[in-house]
Tab-separated table of C-alpha atoms in Angstrom:
chain	number	residue	atom	x	y	z
V	609	UNK	CA	28.481	143.610	129.672
V	610	UNK	CA	29.604	145.546	126.516
V	611	UNK	CA	27.903	148.679	127.680
V	612	UNK	CA	29.315	148.199	131.129
V	613	UNK	CA	32.906	147.751	129.467
V	614	UNK	CA	32.611	150.975	127.453
V	615	UNK	CA	31.258	152.767	130.591
V	616	UNK	CA	34.624	151.858	132.722
V	617	UNK	CA	36.770	152.731	129.724
V	618	UNK	CA	34.944	156.362	129.977
V	619	UNK	CA	35.873	156.528	133.628
V	620	UNK	CA	32.506	155.070	134.927
V	621	UNK	CA	32.841	153.751	138.537
V	622	UNK	CA	30.646	150.704	138.992
V	623	UNK	CA	28.571	150.528	141.768
V	624	UNK	CA	27.889	147.950	144.448
V	625	UNK	CA	24.888	146.307	142.945
V	626	UNK	CA	26.469	146.403	139.511
V	627	UNK	CA	29.705	144.312	140.787
V	628	UNK	CA	27.638	141.952	142.819
V	629	UNK	CA	25.469	141.142	139.703
V	630	UNK	CA	28.775	140.208	137.893
V	631	UNK	CA	29.057	136.970	140.304
V	632	UNK	CA	25.949	135.563	138.413
V	633	UNK	CA	27.809	136.254	134.675
V	634	UNK	CA	29.097	133.486	132.584
V	635	UNK	CA	32.697	132.798	133.750
V	636	UNK	CA	34.168	133.217	130.228
V	637	UNK	CA	32.218	136.177	129.475
V	638	UNK	CA	33.375	137.942	132.586
V	639	UNK	CA	36.886	136.972	132.387
V	640	UNK	CA	37.146	138.335	128.676
V	641	UNK	CA	35.750	141.473	129.726
V	642	UNK	CA	38.204	141.932	132.737
V	643	UNK	CA	40.991	140.825	130.480
V	644	UNK	CA	40.135	143.560	127.714
V	645	UNK	CA	39.854	146.100	130.795
V	646	UNK	CA	43.348	145.087	131.983
V	647	UNK	CA	45.114	145.510	128.749
V	648	UNK	CA	43.258	148.912	128.277
V	649	UNK	CA	44.191	150.517	131.510
V	650	UNK	CA	47.760	148.624	132.417
V	651	UNK	CA	48.758	146.848	129.328
V	652	UNK	CA	50.573	143.459	128.781
V	653	UNK	CA	53.244	143.700	131.778
V	654	UNK	CA	52.929	141.742	134.534
V	655	UNK	CA	54.768	142.729	137.741
V	656	UNK	CA	56.560	140.113	140.012
V	657	UNK	CA	57.104	140.721	143.694
V	658	UNK	CA	58.768	138.673	146.560
V	659	UNK	CA	58.953	138.853	150.340
V	660	UNK	CA	61.126	137.421	153.253
V	661	UNK	CA	59.320	136.692	156.427
V	662	UNK	CA	61.767	139.027	158.485
V	663	UNK	CA	60.216	138.328	161.620
V	664	UNK	CA	58.029	135.282	162.813
V	665	UNK	CA	55.613	134.561	165.348
V	666	UNK	CA	54.517	136.084	168.631
V	667	UNK	CA	51.805	138.371	167.298
V	668	UNK	CA	49.930	140.213	170.033
V	669	UNK	CA	47.102	140.052	167.618
V	670	UNK	CA	44.305	137.286	167.394
V	671	UNK	CA	43.517	137.401	163.313
V	672	UNK	CA	41.624	134.136	163.118
V	673	UNK	CA	43.534	133.135	159.756
V	674	UNK	CA	46.991	133.762	160.977
V	675	UNK	CA	49.381	131.098	161.852
V	676	UNK	CA	51.962	133.725	164.012
V	677	UNK	CA	49.274	134.895	166.505
V	678	UNK	CA	50.100	133.915	170.182
V	679	UNK	CA	46.365	132.895	170.432
V	680	UNK	CA	46.809	129.769	168.373
V	681	UNK	CA	49.023	126.555	168.655
V	682	UNK	CA	50.114	126.362	164.939
V	683	UNK	CA	53.610	125.125	165.544
V	684	UNK	CA	55.057	127.846	163.363
V	685	UNK	CA	58.889	128.904	163.849
V	686	UNK	CA	59.412	131.836	166.213
V	687	UNK	CA	62.151	134.307	165.772
V	688	UNK	CA	63.157	138.070	165.821
V	689	UNK	CA	64.172	140.402	163.204
V	690	UNK	CA	66.753	138.630	161.050
V	691	UNK	CA	70.023	139.620	160.241
V	692	UNK	CA	70.996	142.043	156.880
V	693	UNK	CA	73.002	139.389	155.529
V	694	UNK	CA	70.059	136.931	155.283
V	695	UNK	CA	67.811	139.960	153.814
V	696	UNK	CA	70.734	140.833	151.271
V	697	UNK	CA	71.046	137.273	150.074
V	698	UNK	CA	67.314	136.714	149.509
V	699	UNK	CA	66.974	140.379	147.704
V	700	UNK	CA	69.936	139.557	145.545
V	701	UNK	CA	68.507	135.940	144.586
V	702	UNK	CA	65.329	137.634	143.447
V	703	UNK	CA	66.394	140.424	141.438
V	704	UNK	CA	68.909	138.177	139.942
V	705	UNK	CA	66.098	136.078	138.701
V	706	UNK	CA	64.073	139.064	137.384
V	707	UNK	CA	61.868	140.097	140.313
V	708	UNK	CA	61.450	143.614	140.452
V	709	UNK	CA	60.228	144.316	143.737
V	710	UNK	CA	60.804	143.145	147.341
V	711	UNK	CA	59.330	143.701	150.511
V	712	UNK	CA	60.313	142.745	154.310
V	713	UNK	CA	57.715	141.309	156.169
V	714	UNK	CA	57.503	141.451	160.076
V	715	UNK	CA	54.998	139.939	162.406
V	716	UNK	CA	53.355	141.740	165.296
V	717	UNK	CA	50.815	144.675	165.628
V	718	UNK	CA	53.506	147.119	164.521
V	719	UNK	CA	57.258	147.003	164.476
V	720	UNK	CA	58.717	149.390	166.839
V	721	UNK	CA	61.734	150.233	169.083
V	722	UNK	CA	65.129	148.919	168.409
V	723	UNK	CA	63.860	146.489	165.607
V	724	UNK	CA	62.272	149.261	163.655
V	725	UNK	CA	65.561	151.257	163.671
V	726	UNK	CA	67.528	148.359	162.325
V	727	UNK	CA	65.211	147.660	159.708
V	728	UNK	CA	65.527	151.018	158.754
V	729	UNK	CA	69.154	150.616	158.247
V	730	UNK	CA	68.521	147.789	156.610
V	731	UNK	CA	66.537	149.465	153.770
V	732	UNK	CA	69.077	152.178	153.409
V	733	UNK	CA	71.887	149.588	152.731
V	734	UNK	CA	69.458	147.715	150.211
V	735	UNK	CA	69.240	151.107	148.353
V	736	UNK	CA	73.293	151.124	148.089
V	737	UNK	CA	73.818	147.225	147.522
V	738	UNK	CA	70.554	146.624	145.200
V	739	UNK	CA	68.842	148.131	142.689
V	740	UNK	CA	65.165	146.330	143.331
V	741	UNK	CA	62.275	148.398	144.038
V	742	UNK	CA	61.702	148.229	148.004
V	743	UNK	CA	58.329	147.775	149.724
V	744	UNK	CA	57.726	147.352	153.512
V	745	UNK	CA	54.940	145.291	155.306
V	746	UNK	CA	55.414	146.064	159.233
V	747	UNK	CA	51.763	146.354	160.472
V	748	UNK	CA	50.090	149.515	162.238
V	749	UNK	CA	52.483	152.248	162.582
V	750	UNK	CA	52.400	155.884	162.953
V	751	UNK	CA	52.730	158.608	160.347
V	752	UNK	CA	56.306	159.435	161.791
V	753	UNK	CA	57.414	155.897	161.341
V	754	UNK	CA	55.901	155.756	157.865
V	755	UNK	CA	57.903	158.674	157.027
V	756	UNK	CA	61.127	157.584	158.293
V	757	UNK	CA	60.572	154.165	155.880
V	758	UNK	CA	60.124	156.701	153.061
V	759	UNK	CA	63.262	158.747	153.864
V	760	UNK	CA	65.171	155.083	154.379
V	761	UNK	CA	64.284	154.531	150.734
V	762	UNK	CA	61.050	152.450	150.679
V	763	UNK	CA	58.456	153.591	147.912
V	764	UNK	CA	55.567	151.309	148.775
V	765	UNK	CA	53.956	150.390	152.057
V	766	UNK	CA	51.896	147.085	152.178
V	767	UNK	CA	48.884	147.039	154.594
V	768	UNK	CA	46.094	144.757	153.912
V	769	UNK	CA	42.570	145.680	154.655
V	770	UNK	CA	41.754	141.873	154.815
V	771	UNK	CA	37.893	142.206	154.180
V	772	UNK	CA	34.943	144.124	154.377
V	773	UNK	CA	34.623	146.742	157.341
V	774	UNK	CA	31.227	144.736	158.116
V	775	UNK	CA	33.072	141.256	158.620
V	776	UNK	CA	36.223	142.580	159.861
V	777	UNK	CA	34.840	142.182	163.448
V	778	UNK	CA	34.353	138.590	162.964
V	779	UNK	CA	37.912	138.084	161.922
V	780	UNK	CA	39.879	139.967	164.666
V	781	UNK	CA	38.913	141.779	167.843
V	782	UNK	CA	42.300	143.295	169.172
V	783	UNK	CA	42.455	145.943	166.885
V	784	UNK	CA	40.024	147.738	164.642
V	785	UNK	CA	39.378	148.040	160.800
V	786	UNK	CA	39.577	151.908	161.365
V	787	UNK	CA	43.286	151.322	162.575
V	788	UNK	CA	44.392	149.609	159.414
V	789	UNK	CA	42.564	152.510	157.196
V	790	UNK	CA	44.282	155.135	159.421
V	791	UNK	CA	47.842	153.402	158.887
V	792	UNK	CA	46.833	153.249	155.062
V	793	UNK	CA	46.012	156.951	154.949
V	794	UNK	CA	49.109	158.023	156.965
V	795	UNK	CA	51.323	156.214	154.462
V	796	UNK	CA	49.670	158.047	151.433
V	797	UNK	CA	50.323	161.303	153.335
V	798	UNK	CA	53.870	160.742	153.738
V	799	UNK	CA	53.997	159.975	149.852
V	800	UNK	CA	54.218	156.375	149.834
V	801	UNK	CA	52.347	154.138	147.372
V	802	UNK	CA	49.866	151.686	148.937
V	803	UNK	CA	49.546	147.983	148.422
V	804	UNK	CA	46.610	146.522	150.070
V	805	UNK	CA	44.061	143.976	149.451
V	806	UNK	CA	42.690	141.232	151.538
V	807	UNK	CA	41.843	137.149	151.973
V	808	UNK	CA	38.891	135.665	150.148
V	809	UNK	CA	37.413	132.433	151.551
V	810	UNK	CA	37.257	133.190	155.251
V	811	UNK	CA	33.442	132.778	155.355
V	812	UNK	CA	32.519	136.215	153.989
V	813	UNK	CA	29.722	136.909	151.754
V	814	UNK	CA	30.209	138.084	148.068
V	815	UNK	CA	29.193	141.614	149.253
V	816	UNK	CA	31.976	141.711	151.694
V	817	UNK	CA	34.295	141.061	148.712
V	818	UNK	CA	32.494	143.759	146.797
V	819	UNK	CA	32.625	146.121	149.671
V	820	UNK	CA	36.605	145.562	150.126
V	821	UNK	CA	37.063	146.044	146.353
V	822	UNK	CA	35.176	149.478	146.599
V	823	UNK	CA	37.053	150.500	149.885
V	824	UNK	CA	40.290	149.960	148.023
V	825	UNK	CA	39.128	152.079	145.032
V	826	UNK	CA	38.269	154.884	147.490
V	827	UNK	CA	41.593	154.508	149.248
V	828	UNK	CA	43.271	154.812	145.722
V	829	UNK	CA	45.341	151.773	146.375
V	830	UNK	CA	47.764	151.072	143.400
V	831	UNK	CA	48.355	147.262	144.285
V	832	UNK	CA	45.618	145.023	145.392
V	833	UNK	CA	46.761	141.466	146.350
V	834	UNK	CA	44.195	138.898	146.670
V	835	UNK	CA	44.825	135.981	148.759
V	836	UNK	CA	42.896	132.823	148.984
V	837	UNK	CA	42.688	131.487	152.691
V	838	UNK	CA	44.726	128.429	153.068
V	839	UNK	CA	43.434	127.039	156.409
V	840	UNK	CA	45.962	126.444	158.803
V	841	UNK	CA	45.647	123.495	161.477
V	842	UNK	CA	45.339	125.356	164.906
V	843	UNK	CA	43.571	128.507	163.728
V	844	UNK	CA	40.027	128.882	164.089
V	845	UNK	CA	39.398	129.006	160.337
V	846	UNK	CA	41.330	125.622	159.792
V	847	UNK	CA	37.809	123.948	158.961
V	848	UNK	CA	36.540	126.598	156.452
V	849	UNK	CA	35.569	125.070	153.210
V	850	UNK	CA	37.480	126.242	150.135
V	851	UNK	CA	36.258	128.353	147.470
V	852	UNK	CA	35.744	126.878	144.078
V	853	UNK	CA	38.364	127.830	141.271
V	854	UNK	CA	35.337	129.689	139.361
V	855	UNK	CA	34.494	131.695	142.619
V	856	UNK	CA	38.114	132.699	143.133
V	857	UNK	CA	38.339	133.840	139.205
V	858	UNK	CA	35.157	135.742	139.176
V	859	UNK	CA	36.501	137.703	142.069
V	860	UNK	CA	39.836	138.485	140.467
V	861	UNK	CA	37.860	139.732	137.606
V	862	UNK	CA	35.364	141.823	139.438
V	863	UNK	CA	38.156	143.500	141.276
V	864	UNK	CA	39.620	144.378	137.978
V	865	UNK	CA	36.360	145.891	136.820
V	866	UNK	CA	35.947	147.891	140.162
V	867	UNK	CA	39.655	149.113	140.109
V	868	UNK	CA	40.755	149.271	136.287
V	869	UNK	CA	43.950	151.126	137.153
V	870	UNK	CA	45.315	149.034	139.890
V	871	UNK	CA	47.621	146.235	139.982
V	872	UNK	CA	45.462	143.101	140.614
V	873	UNK	CA	48.357	140.926	142.360
V	874	UNK	CA	47.653	137.172	142.770
V	875	UNK	CA	49.093	136.033	146.252
V	876	UNK	CA	48.464	133.113	148.519
V	877	UNK	CA	46.454	130.230	147.391
V	878	UNK	CA	47.495	130.155	143.763
V	879	UNK	CA	47.632	126.470	143.976
V	880	UNK	CA	43.835	126.454	144.182
V	881	UNK	CA	43.842	127.461	140.472
V	882	UNK	CA	44.594	125.311	137.557
V	883	UNK	CA	48.301	126.113	136.348
V	884	UNK	CA	48.930	128.485	139.165
V	885	UNK	CA	46.465	131.066	137.765
V	886	UNK	CA	46.874	131.062	134.083
V	887	UNK	CA	43.423	132.033	133.709
V	888	UNK	CA	43.416	134.708	136.266
V	889	UNK	CA	46.062	136.295	134.010
V	890	UNK	CA	43.788	136.264	131.274
V	891	UNK	CA	41.117	137.362	133.537
V	892	UNK	CA	42.176	140.701	135.056
V	893	UNK	CA	45.324	139.966	136.975
V	894	UNK	CA	48.595	141.664	136.041
V	895	UNK	CA	50.936	141.069	139.113
V	896	UNK	CA	51.640	138.313	141.172
V	897	UNK	CA	53.853	137.445	144.579
V	898	UNK	CA	56.591	134.821	143.426
V	899	UNK	CA	59.667	133.488	145.051
V	900	UNK	CA	61.484	130.014	145.605
V	901	UNK	CA	60.879	130.018	149.215
V	902	UNK	CA	57.096	130.789	149.296
V	903	UNK	CA	54.942	128.055	149.746
V	904	UNK	CA	52.052	129.894	150.212
V	905	UNK	CA	52.250	131.087	146.466
V	906	UNK	CA	52.878	127.786	144.925
V	907	UNK	CA	54.818	128.592	141.949
V	908	UNK	CA	59.084	129.077	141.561
V	909	UNK	CA	60.067	132.157	140.099
V	910	UNK	CA	61.283	130.455	136.534
V	911	UNK	CA	57.796	128.912	136.458
V	912	UNK	CA	56.025	132.114	136.842
V	913	UNK	CA	58.204	133.735	134.073
V	914	UNK	CA	57.742	130.931	131.721
V	915	UNK	CA	53.896	131.011	132.168
V	916	UNK	CA	53.521	134.781	131.750
V	917	UNK	CA	55.756	134.135	128.534
V	918	UNK	CA	53.603	131.527	127.460
V	919	UNK	CA	50.569	133.731	127.813
V	920	UNK	CA	51.938	136.338	125.565
V	921	UNK	CA	52.414	138.667	128.631
V	922	UNK	CA	55.758	140.807	129.335
V	923	UNK	CA	57.686	140.984	132.557
V	924	UNK	CA	57.910	144.467	133.986
């Protein structure tokens, strides 16, 4: 482990087999190494981001984990793109609480038409009315649309790969893994930073998780959100067994060792971890989704700020 740590510090990219073997290591030892790598490459600063569900439900895709798909009866609230005032109120609340990054997230295969034109205007206005860093999450869209987002003031595009290429067909059949990769590549080509991660605990293998971590490394992703599946009644994954805390923590640490320079971001399912991820922040994570209105993150902004301070870390 000590040699592997020194190799990573020297620029070595760990292999798939090496990453898989890390699952068999002692948890405390693995978290310690991941924490040291985190400190060396990205320091003691934690990045807070928040999101708003800008458009909900009626998604044409059949991703098995998702409450917003038209294929599943989950009882979710459905609505079109919300008005600018609602977005602005949410941004200002998060900005005033110390969150430094914000994203509008919309349901559907990809935002287009009149709603896409409206959201471009939202981003332009937000750049004038706020000083928060703007991200966007609008599904599978083309290079022209991504360029328009960048020109409107968006700096980072969020588009998860969700899982490994090998397992993706078991999770969704209405679009391909390659379509997701193409969107990410186009976003990079127009000058946007990439936020992309996935969901663990969907029935995938450890090998699938490592494959995803390596794919994200090869894509040059700067922010990697790690979601833990929260089974939703009405979806095909509603009865999937939850991962143990040890399995979650080991996965986070391994993602850090595979992607030493990235922001490893805690996302949905933090409530599966004691104290909402205390050990994760000392085991490789250096970012989190937070927010007073987000139930899947499990923690309020003020609570996250206190947790980070108590751990001796700093807020970005």
